[in-house]
Short mmCIF file of C-alpha atoms and ligand atoms in Angstrom, two decimals:
data_model
loop_
_atom_site.label_atom_id
_atom_site.label_comp_id
_atom_site.label_asym_id
_atom_site.label_seq_id
_atom_site.Cartn_x
_atom_site.Cartn_y
_atom_site.Cartn_z
CA MET A 1 7.09 2.94 -14.45
CA VAL A 2 4.42 1.94 -11.92
CA VAL A 3 4.40 -1.91 -12.48
CA ARG A 4 1.12 -3.70 -12.04
CA VAL A 5 1.29 -7.07 -9.90
CA GLU A 6 -1.37 -8.89 -9.91
CA LEU A 7 -1.67 -10.83 -6.86
CA ALA A 8 -3.71 -14.16 -5.40
CA GLU A 9 -4.46 -15.13 -1.71
CA ALA A 10 -6.04 -18.36 -1.41
CA VAL A 11 -6.43 -20.46 2.19
CA ILE A 12 -5.02 -24.17 1.78
CA VAL A 13 -7.75 -26.70 1.67
CA ASP A 14 -8.25 -30.38 0.50
CA ASP A 15 -10.37 -30.16 -2.29
CA PRO A 16 -10.83 -33.41 -4.51
CA SER A 17 -11.21 -31.60 -7.29
CA PHE A 18 -7.59 -29.84 -7.89
CA ARG A 19 -6.21 -32.62 -8.39
CA ALA A 20 -7.94 -32.71 -12.40
CA LEU A 21 -5.91 -29.07 -12.88
CA LEU A 22 -2.50 -31.07 -12.40
CA ASP A 23 -0.47 -31.89 -15.28
CA ASP A 24 1.19 -35.67 -14.73
CA THR A 25 4.57 -34.39 -13.46
CA GLU A 26 2.69 -32.23 -10.94
CA LEU A 27 0.57 -35.00 -9.60
CA ALA A 28 3.83 -37.18 -9.18
CA ARG A 29 5.62 -34.46 -7.35
CA ALA A 30 2.49 -34.03 -5.17
CA ASP A 31 2.57 -37.47 -4.73
CA ARG A 32 5.84 -37.42 -3.65
CA LYS A 33 5.33 -35.39 -0.46
CA ARG A 34 4.02 -36.34 2.70
CA VAL A 35 1.16 -33.93 2.98
CA PRO A 36 0.66 -33.23 -0.39
CA THR A 37 -2.43 -31.11 0.34
CA PRO A 38 -0.27 -27.27 0.54
CA PHE A 39 1.39 -28.44 -3.10
CA ILE A 40 -1.92 -29.04 -4.64
CA GLY A 41 -3.75 -26.24 -3.20
CA ALA A 42 -0.29 -23.77 -4.41
CA HIS A 43 -0.93 -25.26 -8.15
CA ALA A 44 -4.67 -25.19 -8.42
CA LEU A 45 -4.23 -21.68 -7.72
CA VAL A 46 -1.61 -21.15 -9.94
CA ARG A 47 -3.34 -22.74 -12.52
CA THR A 48 -6.78 -20.60 -11.99
CA VAL A 49 -5.63 -17.62 -11.81
CA LEU A 50 -3.06 -17.32 -14.94
CA GLY A 51 -5.70 -19.74 -16.85
CA ALA A 52 -8.19 -16.85 -15.96
CA ARG A 53 -5.53 -14.18 -16.84
CA LEU A 54 -4.68 -16.43 -20.13
CA GLY A 55 -8.32 -17.33 -21.61
CA VAL A 56 -6.64 -21.02 -21.31
CA PRO A 57 -8.43 -23.59 -19.54
CA PRO A 58 -6.28 -23.92 -16.37
CA GLN A 59 -5.23 -27.60 -17.06
CA ASP A 60 -4.42 -26.72 -20.76
CA LEU A 61 -1.12 -24.39 -19.37
CA ARG A 62 2.08 -26.07 -19.58
CA PHE A 63 5.22 -24.70 -17.54
CA ARG A 64 9.62 -24.84 -18.56
CA ARG A 65 11.61 -24.46 -15.75
CA LEU A 66 15.46 -23.04 -15.98
CA CYS A 67 17.72 -22.86 -13.43
CA PRO A 68 20.22 -19.80 -14.06
CA THR A 69 23.02 -21.85 -11.73
CA CYS A 70 23.40 -24.61 -14.00
CA GLY A 71 20.96 -24.34 -17.00
CA SER A 72 19.47 -27.21 -15.87
CA ARG A 73 15.49 -27.46 -17.16
CA GLN A 74 14.42 -29.82 -14.36
CA HIS A 75 14.53 -27.14 -11.10
CA GLY A 76 14.26 -23.73 -11.52
CA LYS A 77 12.35 -20.20 -12.05
CA PRO A 78 8.65 -21.48 -13.79
CA THR A 79 7.35 -19.84 -16.03
CA VAL A 80 4.78 -20.25 -18.07
CA SER A 81 5.15 -21.72 -21.97
CA ASP A 82 3.65 -20.23 -25.68
CA HIS A 83 2.65 -17.56 -23.66
CA GLY A 84 5.86 -15.37 -22.56
CA GLY A 85 3.69 -11.87 -22.53
CA VAL A 86 3.37 -13.01 -18.42
CA ALA A 87 5.10 -13.96 -16.24
CA PHE A 88 4.41 -14.71 -12.48
CA SER A 89 5.97 -16.41 -9.27
CA LEU A 90 4.36 -18.70 -6.44
CA SER A 91 5.22 -19.09 -3.25
CA TYR A 92 2.72 -21.79 -0.16
CA THR A 93 3.13 -22.45 3.29
CA ASP A 94 1.20 -25.24 4.89
CA SER A 95 -2.13 -22.88 4.88
CA LEU A 96 -1.56 -20.52 2.88
CA ALA A 97 -1.11 -19.75 -1.16
CA VAL A 98 0.42 -16.55 -3.10
CA VAL A 99 0.61 -16.18 -6.45
CA ALA A 100 1.97 -12.95 -7.98
CA VAL A 101 1.47 -11.68 -11.81
CA THR A 102 2.74 -9.09 -13.94
CA ASP A 103 2.81 -8.25 -18.00
CA GLY A 104 6.28 -10.53 -18.42
CA VAL A 105 8.59 -8.00 -16.14
CA GLU A 106 10.03 -10.66 -13.84
CA VAL A 107 8.61 -11.15 -10.48
CA GLY A 108 9.24 -13.09 -7.23
CA VAL A 109 6.68 -13.86 -4.33
CA ASP A 110 7.75 -15.26 -1.44
CA VAL A 111 5.11 -15.89 2.22
CA GLU A 112 6.13 -16.53 5.20
CA HIS A 113 4.48 -17.70 8.73
CA VAL A 114 5.40 -15.90 11.40
CA SER A 115 5.86 -19.16 13.44
CA GLU A 116 8.84 -20.14 11.08
CA ALA A 117 10.67 -16.80 11.78
CA ASP A 118 10.72 -18.27 15.50
CA PHE A 119 14.19 -19.77 15.70
CA GLY A 120 17.25 -19.39 17.50
CA GLY A 121 19.50 -18.71 14.75
CA PHE A 122 17.75 -16.31 12.88
CA ALA A 123 20.16 -13.53 12.37
CA ARG A 124 22.87 -16.22 11.72
CA VAL A 125 21.09 -17.26 9.01
CA THR A 126 19.15 -14.59 7.77
CA LEU A 127 20.76 -11.07 8.18
CA ALA A 128 24.08 -9.31 7.19
CA PRO A 129 25.61 -7.96 10.87
CA ASP A 130 24.66 -4.71 9.88
CA GLU A 131 20.79 -5.73 9.68
CA VAL A 132 21.21 -7.02 13.05
CA ASP A 133 20.80 -3.94 15.03
CA ALA A 134 17.07 -2.55 13.55
CA PHE A 135 15.66 -6.38 15.67
CA ASP A 136 17.16 -5.48 19.08
CA ASP A 137 14.20 -3.49 20.74
CA LEU A 138 11.77 -5.60 19.61
CA HIS A 139 10.10 -8.62 21.01
CA GLY A 140 7.66 -11.71 21.38
CA PRO A 141 5.04 -11.66 18.28
CA ASP A 142 6.52 -7.90 17.16
CA LEU A 143 10.03 -10.45 16.46
CA LEU A 144 8.11 -12.93 15.15
CA ARG A 145 6.61 -10.46 12.35
CA ALA A 146 9.71 -8.40 12.01
CA ARG A 147 11.59 -11.02 11.30
CA ALA A 148 9.41 -12.82 8.82
CA GLN A 149 9.03 -9.56 6.75
CA VAL A 150 12.62 -8.77 6.25
CA TRP A 151 12.85 -12.60 4.90
CA SER A 152 9.97 -12.68 2.58
CA ARG A 153 11.61 -9.15 1.24
CA LYS A 154 14.34 -10.80 0.31
CA GLU A 155 13.67 -14.57 -0.71
CA ALA A 156 11.32 -11.93 -3.02
CA ILE A 157 14.50 -10.81 -4.45
CA LEU A 158 15.98 -14.05 -4.85
CA LYS A 159 13.01 -15.52 -6.79
CA ALA A 160 12.76 -12.79 -9.20
CA THR A 161 16.75 -12.79 -10.55
CA GLY A 162 15.90 -17.00 -9.99
CA HIS A 163 18.48 -17.58 -7.92
CA GLY A 164 16.92 -18.88 -5.30
CA LEU A 165 18.69 -19.55 -2.45
CA VAL A 166 22.25 -20.36 -4.10
CA VAL A 167 22.53 -16.62 -3.03
CA ASP A 168 22.95 -16.43 0.87
CA PRO A 169 20.51 -14.59 2.35
CA THR A 170 22.77 -12.77 4.45
CA GLU A 171 24.66 -11.28 1.08
CA VAL A 172 21.23 -9.55 0.46
CA VAL A 173 20.90 -6.43 2.68
CA VAL A 174 16.64 -5.27 2.68
CA SER A 175 15.98 -1.71 4.38
CA PRO A 176 15.14 -2.67 8.00
CA PRO A 177 11.30 -3.82 8.93
CA ALA A 178 10.05 -0.59 9.95
CA GLU A 179 11.26 1.32 6.82
CA GLU A 180 9.58 1.29 3.29
CA PRO A 181 11.26 -1.63 1.70
CA ARG A 182 14.09 -1.62 -0.85
CA LEU A 183 17.14 -3.42 -1.84
CA VAL A 184 20.47 -1.55 0.67
CA ALA A 185 23.14 -4.10 -1.11
CA TRP A 186 23.53 -6.61 -2.92
CA ARG A 187 27.31 -8.28 -1.91
CA ALA A 188 26.69 -11.94 -3.37
CA SER A 189 29.05 -13.14 -5.69
CA GLU A 190 26.36 -13.23 -8.48
CA ALA A 191 25.24 -10.88 -10.71
CA ALA A 192 23.45 -8.45 -9.03
CA PRO A 193 20.10 -7.55 -10.61
CA ASP A 194 20.40 -3.78 -12.44
CA VAL A 195 17.26 -2.38 -11.14
CA VAL A 196 14.81 -4.04 -8.09
CA ALA A 197 11.47 -2.88 -7.00
CA LEU A 198 10.08 -4.02 -3.22
CA HIS A 199 6.41 -3.85 -1.75
CA ASP A 200 5.76 -5.99 1.44
CA ALA A 201 2.83 -7.68 0.10
CA PRO A 202 -1.32 -7.43 1.71
CA LEU A 203 -2.73 -10.47 3.29
CA GLY A 204 -5.56 -11.20 4.59
CA SER A 205 -3.99 -13.76 6.89
CA VAL A 206 -2.61 -11.56 9.76
CA GLU A 207 -0.49 -14.95 10.60
CA HIS A 208 2.00 -14.87 7.62
CA ARG A 209 3.78 -11.67 6.46
CA ALA A 210 4.94 -11.35 2.31
CA ALA A 211 6.85 -9.19 0.00
CA VAL A 212 6.80 -8.89 -3.85
CA ALA A 213 10.23 -7.93 -5.67
CA VAL A 214 9.91 -6.75 -10.14
CA LEU A 215 13.37 -6.08 -11.70
CA ALA A 216 12.20 -2.96 -12.41
CA ASP A 217 12.48 0.58 -11.79
CA GLY A 218 8.94 0.08 -10.16
CA PRO A 219 7.24 1.45 -8.10
CA ILE A 220 4.77 -1.61 -7.79
CA GLU A 221 1.11 -1.00 -7.82
CA ILE A 222 -0.47 -4.21 -6.49
CA VAL A 223 -3.25 -5.50 -7.62
CA PRO A 224 -5.70 -8.05 -5.45
CA VAL A 225 -7.20 -10.77 -7.72
CA SER A 226 -9.70 -13.59 -6.71
CA GLY A 227 -8.35 -16.98 -7.71
C1 COA B 1 13.23 -20.86 -4.57
C2 COA B 1 12.92 -20.77 -3.28
C3 COA B 1 13.61 -20.07 -2.35
C4 COA B 1 11.71 -21.31 -2.62
O1 COA B 1 11.92 -22.25 -1.57
P1 COA B 1 11.02 -21.81 -1.01
O2 COA B 1 10.57 -20.62 0.14
O3 COA B 1 10.86 -23.24 0.23
O4 COA B 1 9.16 -22.55 -1.34
P2 COA B 1 8.93 -20.95 -1.72
O5 COA B 1 6.69 -21.75 -1.42
O6 COA B 1 7.99 -19.61 -1.54
O7 COA B 1 8.04 -21.39 -3.36
C5 COA B 1 8.12 -21.97 -4.17
C6 COA B 1 7.96 -22.47 -5.68
O8 COA B 1 9.17 -21.39 -5.83
C7 COA B 1 8.70 -21.53 -7.41
N1 COA B 1 11.00 -21.96 -7.77
C8 COA B 1 11.52 -22.12 -7.55
N2 COA B 1 12.93 -22.57 -7.32
C9 COA B 1 12.37 -21.27 -7.75
C10 COA B 1 13.79 -19.83 -8.78
N3 COA B 1 14.92 -20.90 -8.60
N4 COA B 1 13.29 -18.94 -8.81
C11 COA B 1 12.58 -18.44 -8.49
N5 COA B 1 11.16 -19.50 -8.03
C12 COA B 1 11.38 -20.79 -8.14
C13 COA B 1 8.54 -22.28 -7.43
O9 COA B 1 7.02 -22.22 -8.55
C14 COA B 1 7.96 -23.39 -6.27
O10 COA B 1 6.70 -24.14 -6.05
P3 COA B 1 7.76 -25.40 -6.68
O11 COA B 1 8.16 -26.08 -5.79
O12 COA B 1 5.61 -26.18 -5.93
O13 COA B 1 7.11 -25.80 -8.03
C15 COA B 1 14.00 -22.21 -2.75
O14 COA B 1 12.77 -23.84 -3.26
C16 COA B 1 15.49 -22.53 -3.37
O15 COA B 1 16.23 -22.11 -3.11
N6 COA B 1 15.11 -23.06 -4.86
C17 COA B 1 16.78 -23.16 -5.38
C18 COA B 1 17.02 -24.46 -5.06
C19 COA B 1 18.74 -24.57 -6.41
O16 COA B 1 18.17 -23.88 -7.30
N7 COA B 1 19.39 -25.23 -6.16
C20 COA B 1 19.60 -26.34 -6.73
C21 COA B 1 21.19 -25.22 -8.12
S1 COA B 1 22.38 -25.52 -8.95
#
């Protein structure tokens, strides 16, 4: 069955009116950050998108978190309180926020600025040994774009399952950058998801790469929505 994923993208801007959309917990988290603007912009986007979808004023939404690793409710994958029929995932960089929303199907989205993939140990911290060869013929900007795409595929899966980086990304093998996105192998000791569908998310920003994962057979249909 096709899984519809609504995807919203917003450039991070310093808009003072966004603070009024956030709750006290979010504002406290924002104010602990050296640069609060990306956090505030990203959470304003989540609230605006979910509020429009659910017919609720953005500032009235409440969220819960649950960590599948330790059971804590202080961190872990967030869900919207009182609206079980909708699931969402948020990802952001210093300059872009992306939100994915489904009709309750577990979803993960990840966005990466291609420059974040420009470091020497990328293969060691991100790739399984059998994934490395696919990057051999890539250089310069092509290499960074390919790295960012594969990295976002892995993190999208780990955000859909809720594990996050508790699972080592080198133990989550995805298809090579030039191939259709799919989960190839789950080598982590944590329980593998029964089914995963993966999609490279189209973005307006050419400096970023993103992917969406859902815990369903798929395929995924991406529907752009405004923030
Ligand atoms: C989830 C995670 C991969 C996101 O990493 P990132 O690339 O820095 O950040 P992104 O912008 O892509 O995503 C951040 C958002 O993902 C969501 N998120 C947080 N934890 C999540 C999880 N376990 N699963 C899915 N989504 C999660 C939140 O909305 C978060 O936004 P916020 O921090 O502003 O509230 C990373 O924070 C992580 O690994 N967290 C788990 C660590 C953990 O749980 N440790 C304790 C285990 S006991």
